[in-house]
C-alpha positions as YAML, in Angstrom:
chain: A
units: angstrom
residues:
- id: 1
  name: GLN
  ca: [0.00, 0.00, 0.00]
- id: 2
  name: SER
  ca: [1.08, 3.55, -0.66]
- id: 3
  name: MET
  ca: [-0.59, 6.93, -0.39]
- id: 4
  name: MET
  ca: [-0.11, 10.58, -1.28]
- id: 5
  name: SER
  ca: [-0.95, 13.45, 1.05]
- id: 6
  name: ASN
  ca: [-0.72, 17.24, 1.05]
- id: 7
  name: GLY
  ca: [1.03, 16.82, 4.41]
- id: 8
  name: ILE
  ca: [-1.25, 19.16, 6.35]
- id: 9
  name: ASN
  ca: [-2.49, 16.61, 8.90]
- id: 10
  name: LEU
  ca: [0.54, 14.32, 9.13]
- id: 11
  name: ASN
  ca: [1.56, 13.69, 12.74]
- id: 12
  name: ASP
  ca: [2.83, 10.92, 15.01]
- id: 13
  name: ASP
  ca: [-0.50, 9.06, 14.93]
- id: 14
  name: TRP
  ca: [-0.32, 8.78, 11.14]
- id: 15
  name: LEU
  ca: [3.37, 7.90, 11.31]
- id: 16
  name: ASN
  ca: [2.66, 5.00, 13.68]
- id: 17
  name: LEU
  ca: [-0.12, 3.75, 11.40]
- id: 18
  name: PHE
  ca: [2.19, 3.82, 8.36]
- id: 19
  name: LEU
  ca: [4.90, 1.95, 10.25]
- id: 20
  name: LYS
  ca: [2.46, -0.65, 11.58]
- id: 21
  name: TYR
  ca: [1.07, -1.52, 8.15]
- id: 22
  name: ASN
  ca: [4.21, -0.83, 6.08]
- id: 23
  name: ILE
  ca: [2.54, 1.94, 4.07]
- id: 24
  name: SER
  ca: [4.85, 4.11, 1.98]
- id: 25
  name: ILE
  ca: [4.03, 7.82, 2.01]
- id: 26
  name: GLY
  ca: [4.54, 10.64, -0.44]
- id: 27
  name: VAL
  ca: [3.70, 14.31, -0.01]
- id: 28
  name: SER
  ca: [2.76, 16.92, -2.59]
- id: 29
  name: TYR
  ca: [5.09, 19.79, -1.78]
- id: 30
  name: ASP
  ca: [6.56, 22.65, -3.82]
- id: 31
  name: VAL
  ca: [9.73, 24.13, -2.33]
- id: 32
  name: PHE
  ca: [9.47, 27.66, -3.72]
- id: 33
  name: THR
  ca: [5.83, 27.90, -4.79]
- id: 34
  name: GLN
  ca: [3.78, 26.18, -2.08]
- id: 35
  name: GLU
  ca: [1.66, 29.30, -1.62]
- id: 36
  name: ASP
  ca: [0.92, 29.50, -5.36]
- id: 37
  name: THR
  ca: [0.06, 25.87, -5.94]
- id: 38
  name: ARG
  ca: [-0.78, 24.17, -2.63]
- id: 39
  name: ASN
  ca: [-1.41, 26.13, 0.52]
- id: 40
  name: LYS
  ca: [-2.32, 29.81, 0.75]
- id: 41
  name: SER
  ca: [-1.63, 30.19, 4.48]
- id: 42
  name: GLY
  ca: [2.18, 30.16, 4.49]
- id: 43
  name: GLN
  ca: [4.07, 33.44, 4.32]
- id: 44
  name: GLU
  ca: [7.62, 32.23, 4.94]
- id: 45
  name: LYS
  ca: [10.14, 32.77, 2.16]
- id: 46
  name: TYR
  ca: [12.30, 29.68, 2.63]
- id: 47
  name: ALA
  ca: [10.84, 26.52, 4.06]
- id: 48
  name: TYR
  ca: [14.13, 24.78, 4.72]
- id: 49
  name: ALA
  ca: [15.66, 27.54, 6.87]
- id: 50
  name: GLU
  ca: [13.54, 26.95, 9.96]
- id: 51
  name: GLN
  ca: [13.92, 24.61, 12.94]
- id: 52
  name: PRO
  ca: [12.00, 21.30, 13.00]
- id: 53
  name: THR
  ca: [8.58, 21.01, 14.55]
- id: 54
  name: ILE
  ca: [5.92, 18.36, 14.13]
- id: 55
  name: ARG
  ca: [2.63, 19.10, 15.84]
- id: 56
  name: GLN
  ca: [0.66, 22.07, 14.54]
- id: 57
  name: GLU
  ca: [-2.94, 21.07, 15.26]
- id: 58
  name: GLU
  ca: [-4.04, 24.58, 16.29]
- id: 59
  name: ARG
  ca: [-3.67, 26.11, 12.82]
- id: 60
  name: ILE
  ca: [-3.25, 25.19, 9.18]
- id: 61
  name: PRO
  ca: [0.41, 24.32, 8.65]
- id: 62
  name: SER
  ca: [2.50, 26.71, 6.59]
- id: 63
  name: ARG
  ca: [5.11, 25.73, 4.06]
- id: 64
  name: VAL
  ca: [7.72, 25.63, 6.84]
- id: 65
  name: ASP
  ca: [5.62, 23.31, 8.99]
- id: 66
  name: ILE
  ca: [5.09, 20.83, 6.17]
- id: 67
  name: PHE
  ca: [8.76, 20.79, 5.18]
- id: 68
  name: ASN
  ca: [9.74, 20.17, 8.78]
- id: 69
  name: THR
  ca: [7.19, 17.36, 8.92]
- id: 70
  name: LEU
  ca: [8.94, 15.84, 5.90]
- id: 71
  name: LYS
  ca: [12.28, 16.00, 7.69]
- id: 72
  name: TYR
  ca: [10.75, 14.50, 10.83]
- id: 73
  name: PHE
  ca: [9.16, 11.61, 8.93]
- id: 74
  name: LYS
  ca: [12.39, 11.04, 6.99]
- id: 75
  name: GLU
  ca: [14.15, 10.16, 10.25]
- id: 76
  name: LYS
  ca: [11.53, 7.50, 11.00]
- id: 77
  name: THR
  ca: [10.52, 6.04, 7.64]
- id: 78
  name: SER
  ca: [10.86, 6.41, 3.88]
- id: 79
  name: ILE
  ca: [9.16, 9.52, 2.50]
- id: 80
  name: GLY
  ca: [9.30, 11.35, -0.80]
- id: 81
  name: THR
  ca: [7.68, 14.29, -2.53]
- id: 82
  name: ILE
  ca: [6.16, 15.37, -5.79]
- id: 83
  name: ASN
  ca: [7.26, 18.91, -6.60]
- id: 84
  name: VAL
  ca: [5.18, 20.46, -9.38]
- id: 85
  name: ILE
  ca: [7.05, 22.62, -11.89]
- id: 86
  name: THR
  ca: [5.30, 25.73, -13.19]
- id: 87
  name: ASN
  ca: [6.43, 28.88, -14.97]
- id: 88
  name: LYS
  ca: [7.03, 30.37, -11.51]
- id: 89
  name: ASN
  ca: [9.70, 27.85, -10.49]
- id: 90
  name: CYS
  ca: [11.02, 26.29, -13.71]
- id: 91
  name: HIS
  ca: [14.06, 28.59, -13.50]
- id: 92
  name: ARG
  ca: [14.95, 27.07, -10.13]
- id: 93
  name: LEU
  ca: [15.14, 23.36, -10.95]
- id: 94
  name: ILE
  ca: [18.76, 23.04, -9.79]
- id: 95
  name: GLU
  ca: [18.01, 24.83, -6.52]
- id: 96
  name: THR
  ca: [14.95, 22.66, -5.92]
- id: 97
  name: TYR
  ca: [16.92, 19.46, -6.53]
- id: 98
  name: GLU
  ca: [19.75, 20.59, -4.23]
- id: 99
  name: ILE
  ca: [17.41, 21.49, -1.36]
- id: 100
  name: TYR
  ca: [15.79, 18.06, -1.37]
- id: 101
  name: LYS
  ca: [19.16, 16.34, -1.75]
- id: 102
  name: GLN
  ca: [20.77, 18.26, 1.09]
- id: 103
  name: ASN
  ca: [17.88, 17.36, 3.38]
- id: 104
  name: GLY
  ca: [17.88, 13.68, 2.39]
- id: 105
  name: ILE
  ca: [14.35, 13.78, 0.96]
- id: 106
  name: GLY
  ca: [13.60, 12.13, -2.37]
- id: 107
  name: THR
  ca: [11.55, 14.00, -4.96]
- id: 108
  name: CYS
  ca: [10.25, 13.85, -8.47]
- id: 109
  name: MET
  ca: [9.71, 17.13, -10.28]
- id: 110
  name: ASN
  ca: [6.54, 16.77, -12.31]
- id: 111
  name: THR
  ca: [5.51, 19.38, -14.87]
- id: 112
  name: LEU
  ca: [2.17, 21.11, -14.47]
- id: 113
  name: PHE
  ca: [-0.45, 20.08, -17.02]
- id: 114
  name: LYS
  ca: [-2.28, 22.91, -18.73]
- id: 115
  name: THR
  ca: [-5.90, 23.64, -17.75]
- id: 116
  name: ALA
  ca: [-8.14, 26.70, -17.71]
- id: 117
  name: ALA
  ca: [-7.17, 27.20, -14.06]
- id: 118
  name: THR
  ca: [-3.42, 27.09, -14.71]
- id: 119
  name: GLU
  ca: [-3.88, 29.62, -17.51]
- id: 120
  name: SER
  ca: [-5.96, 32.04, -15.41]
- id: 121
  name: ASN
  ca: [-3.45, 31.79, -12.54]
- id: 122
  name: GLU
  ca: [-0.48, 32.32, -14.88]
- id: 123
  name: LEU
  ca: [1.14, 29.00, -13.96]
- id: 124
  name: SER
  ca: [1.27, 27.27, -17.36]
- id: 125
  name: LEU
  ca: [4.69, 26.35, -18.72]
- id: 126
  name: ASP
  ca: [6.10, 27.59, -21.99]
- id: 127
  name: PRO
  ca: [7.46, 24.31, -23.47]
- id: 128
  name: GLU
  ca: [10.53, 25.91, -25.04]
- id: 129
  name: ILE
  ca: [11.50, 27.77, -21.86]
- id: 130
  name: TYR
  ca: [10.91, 24.66, -19.76]
- id: 131
  name: ALA
  ca: [13.01, 22.50, -22.08]
- id: 132
  name: GLU
  ca: [15.88, 25.00, -21.92]
- id: 133
  name: GLU
  ca: [15.76, 25.09, -18.12]
- id: 134
  name: PHE
  ca: [15.38, 21.32, -17.81]
- id: 135
  name: LEU
  ca: [18.49, 20.68, -19.91]
- id: 136
  name: LYS
  ca: [20.53, 22.96, -17.63]
- id: 137
  name: TYR
  ca: [19.23, 20.98, -14.68]
- id: 138
  name: PHE
  ca: [19.81, 17.62, -16.39]
- id: 139
  name: LYS
  ca: [23.48, 18.39, -17.03]
- id: 140
  name: HIS
  ca: [23.89, 19.52, -13.40]
- id: 141
  name: TRP
  ca: [22.22, 16.31, -12.18]
- id: 142
  name: LEU
  ca: [24.24, 14.09, -14.53]
- id: 143
  name: TYR
  ca: [27.58, 15.60, -13.48]
- id: 144
  name: ASP
  ca: [26.85, 15.54, -9.76]
- id: 145
  name: PRO
  ca: [29.25, 13.03, -8.14]
- id: 146
  name: ARG
  ca: [27.10, 13.10, -4.99]
- id: 147
  name: GLY
  ca: [23.89, 12.98, -6.97]
- id: 148
  name: VAL
  ca: [20.73, 11.11, -6.09]
- id: 149
  name: TYR
  ca: [17.77, 9.68, -7.94]
- id: 150
  name: GLU
  ca: [15.22, 12.14, -9.34]
- id: 151
  name: ARG
  ca: [12.55, 10.73, -11.62]
- id: 152
  name: SER
  ca: [12.26, 13.38, -14.33]
- id: 153
  name: ALA
  ca: [16.02, 13.31, -14.96]
- id: 154
  name: MET
  ca: [16.20, 9.51, -14.83]
- id: 155
  name: GLU
  ca: [13.31, 9.16, -17.25]
- id: 156
  name: ALA
  ca: [14.85, 11.63, -19.71]
- id: 157
  name: LEU
  ca: [18.07, 9.61, -19.54]
- id: 158
  name: GLY
  ca: [16.13, 6.39, -20.02]
- id: 159
  name: TYR
  ca: [14.30, 7.57, -23.15]
- id: 160
  name: VAL
  ca: [17.57, 8.26, -24.93]
- id: 161
  name: ILE
  ca: [19.49, 5.11, -23.92]
- id: 162
  name: GLY
  ca: [16.54, 2.82, -24.67]
- id: 163
  name: SER
  ca: [15.15, 1.95, -21.24]
- id: 164
  name: ASN
  ca: [11.54, 0.83, -21.02]
- id: 165
  name: GLU
  ca: [11.20, 2.26, -17.49]
- id: 166
  name: ALA
  ca: [8.82, 5.21, -17.60]
- id: 167
  name: SER
  ca: [5.90, 6.70, -15.72]
- id: 168
  name: CYS
  ca: [2.39, 6.29, -17.08]
- id: 169
  name: THR
  ca: [2.80, 9.58, -18.99]
- id: 170
  name: HIS
  ca: [5.05, 7.85, -21.52]
- id: 171
  name: GLN
  ca: [3.49, 4.41, -21.70]
- id: 172
  name: ASP
  ca: [0.40, 3.09, -23.42]
- id: 173
  name: CYS
  ca: [-1.48, 3.10, -20.14]
- id: 174
  name: ARG
  ca: [-4.77, 1.77, -21.48]
- id: 175
  name: ARG
  ca: [-6.27, -1.14, -19.52]
- id: 176
  name: GLN
  ca: [-3.72, -0.58, -16.74]
- id: 177
  name: TRP
  ca: [-5.41, 2.15, -14.66]
- id: 178
  name: LEU
  ca: [-8.82, 3.17, -13.39]
- id: 179
  name: GLY
  ca: [-9.92, 6.09, -11.25]
- id: 180
  name: PHE
  ca: [-12.73, 5.89, -8.69]
- id: 181
  name: ASN
  ca: [-14.12, 9.12, -7.28]
- id: 182
  name: PRO
  ca: [-15.68, 9.35, -3.78]
- id: 183
  name: ALA
  ca: [-19.17, 8.88, -5.22]
- id: 184
  name: GLY
  ca: [-18.18, 5.56, -6.83]
- id: 185
  name: GLN
  ca: [-18.05, 6.86, -10.40]
- id: 186
  name: ILE
  ca: [-15.32, 5.35, -12.59]
- id: 187
  name: TYR
  ca: [-13.05, 7.08, -15.10]
- id: 188
  name: PRO
  ca: [-9.99, 5.97, -17.14]
- id: 189
  name: CYS
  ca: [-7.57, 7.21, -14.45]
- id: 190
  name: ASP
  ca: [-7.35, 9.64, -11.52]
- id: 191
  name: ARG
  ca: [-7.05, 12.69, -13.77]
- id: 192
  name: TYR
  ca: [-10.09, 14.74, -14.83]
- id: 193
  name: TYR
  ca: [-12.11, 13.39, -17.79]
- id: 194
  name: PRO
  ca: [-15.37, 14.68, -19.34]
- id: 195
  name: ASP
  ca: [-18.45, 12.60, -18.68]
- id: 196
  name: ARG
  ca: [-18.41, 11.02, -22.14]
- id: 197
  name: TYR
  ca: [-15.45, 8.94, -20.90]
- id: 198
  name: LYS
  ca: [-17.17, 7.98, -17.65]
- id: 199
  name: CYS
  ca: [-17.27, 4.20, -17.37]
- id: 200
  name: GLY
  ca: [-20.19, 3.92, -14.97]
- id: 201
  name: HIS
  ca: [-20.62, 3.33, -11.26]
- id: 202
  name: LEU
  ca: [-18.90, 0.85, -8.99]
- id: 203
  name: ASP
  ca: [-22.22, -0.92, -8.40]
- id: 204
  name: ASP
  ca: [-22.68, -1.53, -12.15]
- id: 205
  name: PHE
  ca: [-19.85, -4.05, -12.53]
- id: 206
  name: ASN
  ca: [-18.62, -7.38, -11.20]
- id: 207
  name: SER
  ca: [-15.06, -7.21, -12.57]
- id: 208
  name: VAL
  ca: [-12.43, -4.86, -13.91]
- id: 209
  name: GLU
  ca: [-12.80, -6.50, -17.35]
- id: 210
  name: GLU
  ca: [-16.44, -5.42, -17.40]
- id: 211
  name: ILE
  ca: [-15.37, -1.83, -16.71]
- id: 212
  name: PHE
  ca: [-12.91, -1.95, -19.60]
- id: 213
  name: SER
  ca: [-15.81, -3.10, -21.82]
- id: 214
  name: SER
  ca: [-18.04, -0.17, -20.85]
- id: 215
  name: GLU
  ca: [-19.16, 2.34, -23.46]
- id: 216
  name: GLY
  ca: [-17.14, 5.20, -21.96]
- id: 217
  name: TYR
  ca: [-13.92, 3.19, -21.75]
- id: 218
  name: ARG
  ca: [-14.30, 1.80, -25.27]
- id: 219
  name: LEU
  ca: [-14.69, 5.36, -26.60]
- id: 220
  name: TYR
  ca: [-11.58, 6.42, -24.69]
- id: 221
  name: TYR
  ca: [-9.59, 3.42, -25.98]
- id: 222
  name: LYS
  ca: [-10.69, 4.05, -29.58]
- id: 223
  name: GLU
  ca: [-9.83, 7.75, -29.56]
- id: 224
  name: VAL
  ca: [-6.38, 7.15, -28.04]
- id: 225
  name: GLN
  ca: [-5.68, 4.65, -30.82]
- id: 226
  name: GLU
  ca: [-6.73, 7.21, -33.41]
- id: 227
  name: ARG
  ca: [-4.18, 9.66, -31.99]
- id: 228
  name: PHE
  ca: [-1.47, 7.02, -32.01]
- id: 229
  name: ASP
  ca: [-2.19, 6.04, -35.62]
- id: 230
  name: ASN
  ca: [-2.74, 9.50, -37.10]
- id: 231
  name: HIS
  ca: [-0.34, 11.73, -35.15]
- id: 232
  name: CYS
  ca: [2.09, 9.84, -32.96]
- id: 233
  name: GLN
  ca: [3.57, 6.94, -34.88]
- id: 234
  name: PRO
  ca: [4.52, 9.03, -37.97]
- id: 235
  name: CYS
  ca: [6.36, 11.68, -35.91]
- id: 236
  name: GLY
  ca: [9.55, 9.69, -35.20]
- id: 237
  name: TYR
  ca: [9.47, 9.89, -31.38]
- id: 238
  name: TRP
  ca: [6.67, 7.38, -30.83]
- id: 239
  name: GLU
  ca: [8.90, 4.62, -29.41]
- id: 240
  name: TYR
  ca: [10.09, 6.97, -26.67]
- id: 241
  name: CYS
  ca: [7.16, 9.21, -25.72]
- id: 242
  name: LYS
  ca: [4.25, 6.80, -26.44]
- id: 243
  name: GLY
  ca: [1.99, 9.71, -27.25]
- id: 244
  name: GLY
  ca: [2.21, 11.48, -23.89]
- id: 245
  name: CYS
  ca: [-0.49, 11.65, -21.23]
- id: 246
  name: ASN
  ca: [-3.98, 10.92, -22.54]
- id: 247
  name: ALA
  ca: [-5.61, 13.13, -19.90]
- id: 248
  name: THR
  ca: [-3.36, 16.06, -20.83]
- id: 249
  name: VAL
  ca: [-4.38, 15.62, -24.46]
- id: 250
  name: VAL
  ca: [-8.05, 15.67, -23.46]
- id: 251
  name: GLU
  ca: [-7.46, 18.86, -21.42]
- id: 252
  name: GLU
  ca: [-5.73, 20.67, -24.27]
- id: 253
  name: ALA
  ca: [-7.42, 19.27, -27.38]
- id: 254
  name: GLY
  ca: [-10.85, 18.34, -25.99]
- id: 255
  name: SER
  ca: [-10.56, 14.76, -27.19]
- id: 256
  name: ALA
  ca: [-8.23, 11.80, -26.64]
- id: 257
  name: SER
  ca: [-7.78, 11.65, -30.42]
- id: 258
  name: GLY
  ca: [-6.24, 15.14, -30.49]
- id: 259
  name: VAL
  ca: [-2.71, 16.34, -29.70]
- id: 260
  name: SER
  ca: [-1.06, 18.22, -26.85]
- id: 261
  name: GLU
  ca: [1.20, 20.50, -28.84]
- id: 262
  name: SER
  ca: [2.99, 21.81, -25.74]
- id: 263
  name: SER
  ca: [3.84, 18.29, -24.55]
- id: 264
  name: CYS
  ca: [5.12, 17.30, -27.98]
- id: 265
  name: VAL
  ca: [7.36, 20.36, -28.30]
- id: 266
  name: ALA
  ca: [8.84, 19.93, -24.82]
- id: 267
  name: PHE
  ca: [9.48, 16.20, -25.24]
- id: 268
  name: LYS
  ca: [11.29, 16.57, -28.58]
- id: 269
  name: LEU
  ca: [13.49, 19.43, -27.36]
- id: 270
  name: ILE
  ca: [14.40, 17.56, -24.17]
- id: 271
  name: TYR
  ca: [15.07, 14.28, -25.99]
- id: 272
  name: ASN
  ca: [17.36, 15.94, -28.53]
- id: 273
  name: GLY
  ca: [19.11, 17.98, -25.83]
- id: 274
  name: VAL
  ca: [19.77, 14.98, -23.60]
- id: 275
  name: TYR
  ca: [21.08, 13.06, -26.61]
- id: 276
  name: LYS
  ca: [23.60, 15.83, -27.33]
- id: 277
  name: ILE
  ca: [24.73, 15.90, -23.69]
- id: 278
  name: LEU
  ca: [25.19, 12.12, -23.59]
- id: 279
  name: ARG
  ca: [27.34, 12.12, -26.74]
- id: 280
  name: ASP
  ca: [30.12, 13.72, -24.68]
- id: 281
  name: VAL
  ca: [29.91, 11.25, -21.78]
- id: 282
  name: SER
  ca: [32.57, 8.59, -21.21]
- id: 283
  name: LEU
  ca: [31.44, 5.97, -18.71]
- id: 284
  name: ILE
  ca: [35.09, 5.13, -17.98]
- id: 285
  name: ASP
  ca: [36.88, 8.49, -18.04]
- id: 286
  name: ASP
  ca: [34.02, 10.42, -16.41]
- id: 287
  name: GLU
  ca: [33.06, 7.86, -13.76]
- id: 288
  name: ILE
  ca: [34.18, 9.93, -10.76]
- id: 289
  name: LEU
  ca: [32.45, 13.02, -12.19]
- id: 290
  name: LEU
  ca: [29.06, 11.44, -12.86]
- id: 291
  name: ASN
  ca: [26.01, 11.01, -10.68]
- id: 292
  name: PRO
  ca: [26.46, 7.43, -9.38]
- id: 293
  name: VAL
  ca: [22.75, 6.67, -9.91]
- id: 294
  name: ALA
  ca: [22.98, 7.76, -13.54]
- id: 295
  name: HIS
  ca: [26.31, 5.99, -14.05]
- id: 296
  name: ASN
  ca: [25.00, 2.67, -12.75]
- id: 297
  name: PHE
  ca: [21.85, 3.03, -14.86]
- id: 298
  name: MET
  ca: [23.90, 3.65, -18.02]
- id: 299
  name: ILE
  ca: [26.19, 0.70, -17.25]
...
């Protein structure tokens, strides 16, 4: 079992429960932009500069409180974070990575997906700017002899050297995921989908196979295949990106058969940039200079 949390209510009672049942825990936390993307109550400038504390039941925790909770949990159990990258923090990828590394907390830096809300709040990423900033970060991460695992960098490395290890964003995720909302309604995954892709209600089915055979899921499956056939496979990057996230495509294009232009642009620029960086790497001569996680993966 594993779970994600925003970290607001984590305390010793939850910690003991996780330890008792061997539940791994992750927290959604954004080092520099928590007030923009997660929690409006915090006013502190730098979360990692304060002294640890754990119990804050009397008020909503600020960014500092949650980061200190992460450090507290890290001493007791395994904990990691998802740090969302927006146009407000994409210029600070190296700083973000270093803060987590120096505090011994694992992270993966996921890019924000574009929605009407991200546009109105001026959070959406420019794919060309993001790709430029990511490649600076990737080279820093690759040539970090004390480096640690970070998923976005490892996945970018994996695409270029031919690894099949990737998050659901760059796999054909059909018939591998389902999302159940609190009312029991079923969708293709935990991301937002319009009701035409709704598969039905939990009470309507006796098996997962029946859900995959529902009208909403069959429409979703068919439209994804249309995108793969008409747009993705002819582009030359299909074997590596697998068409990107279906939910992101639905958000941007209105249909799973459409295209997320921003995702395509960013992926191609990052793939080509990582390839150029790797051309100059010598696994033998550069061994002591390279991130040991990356070096072992390449070996």
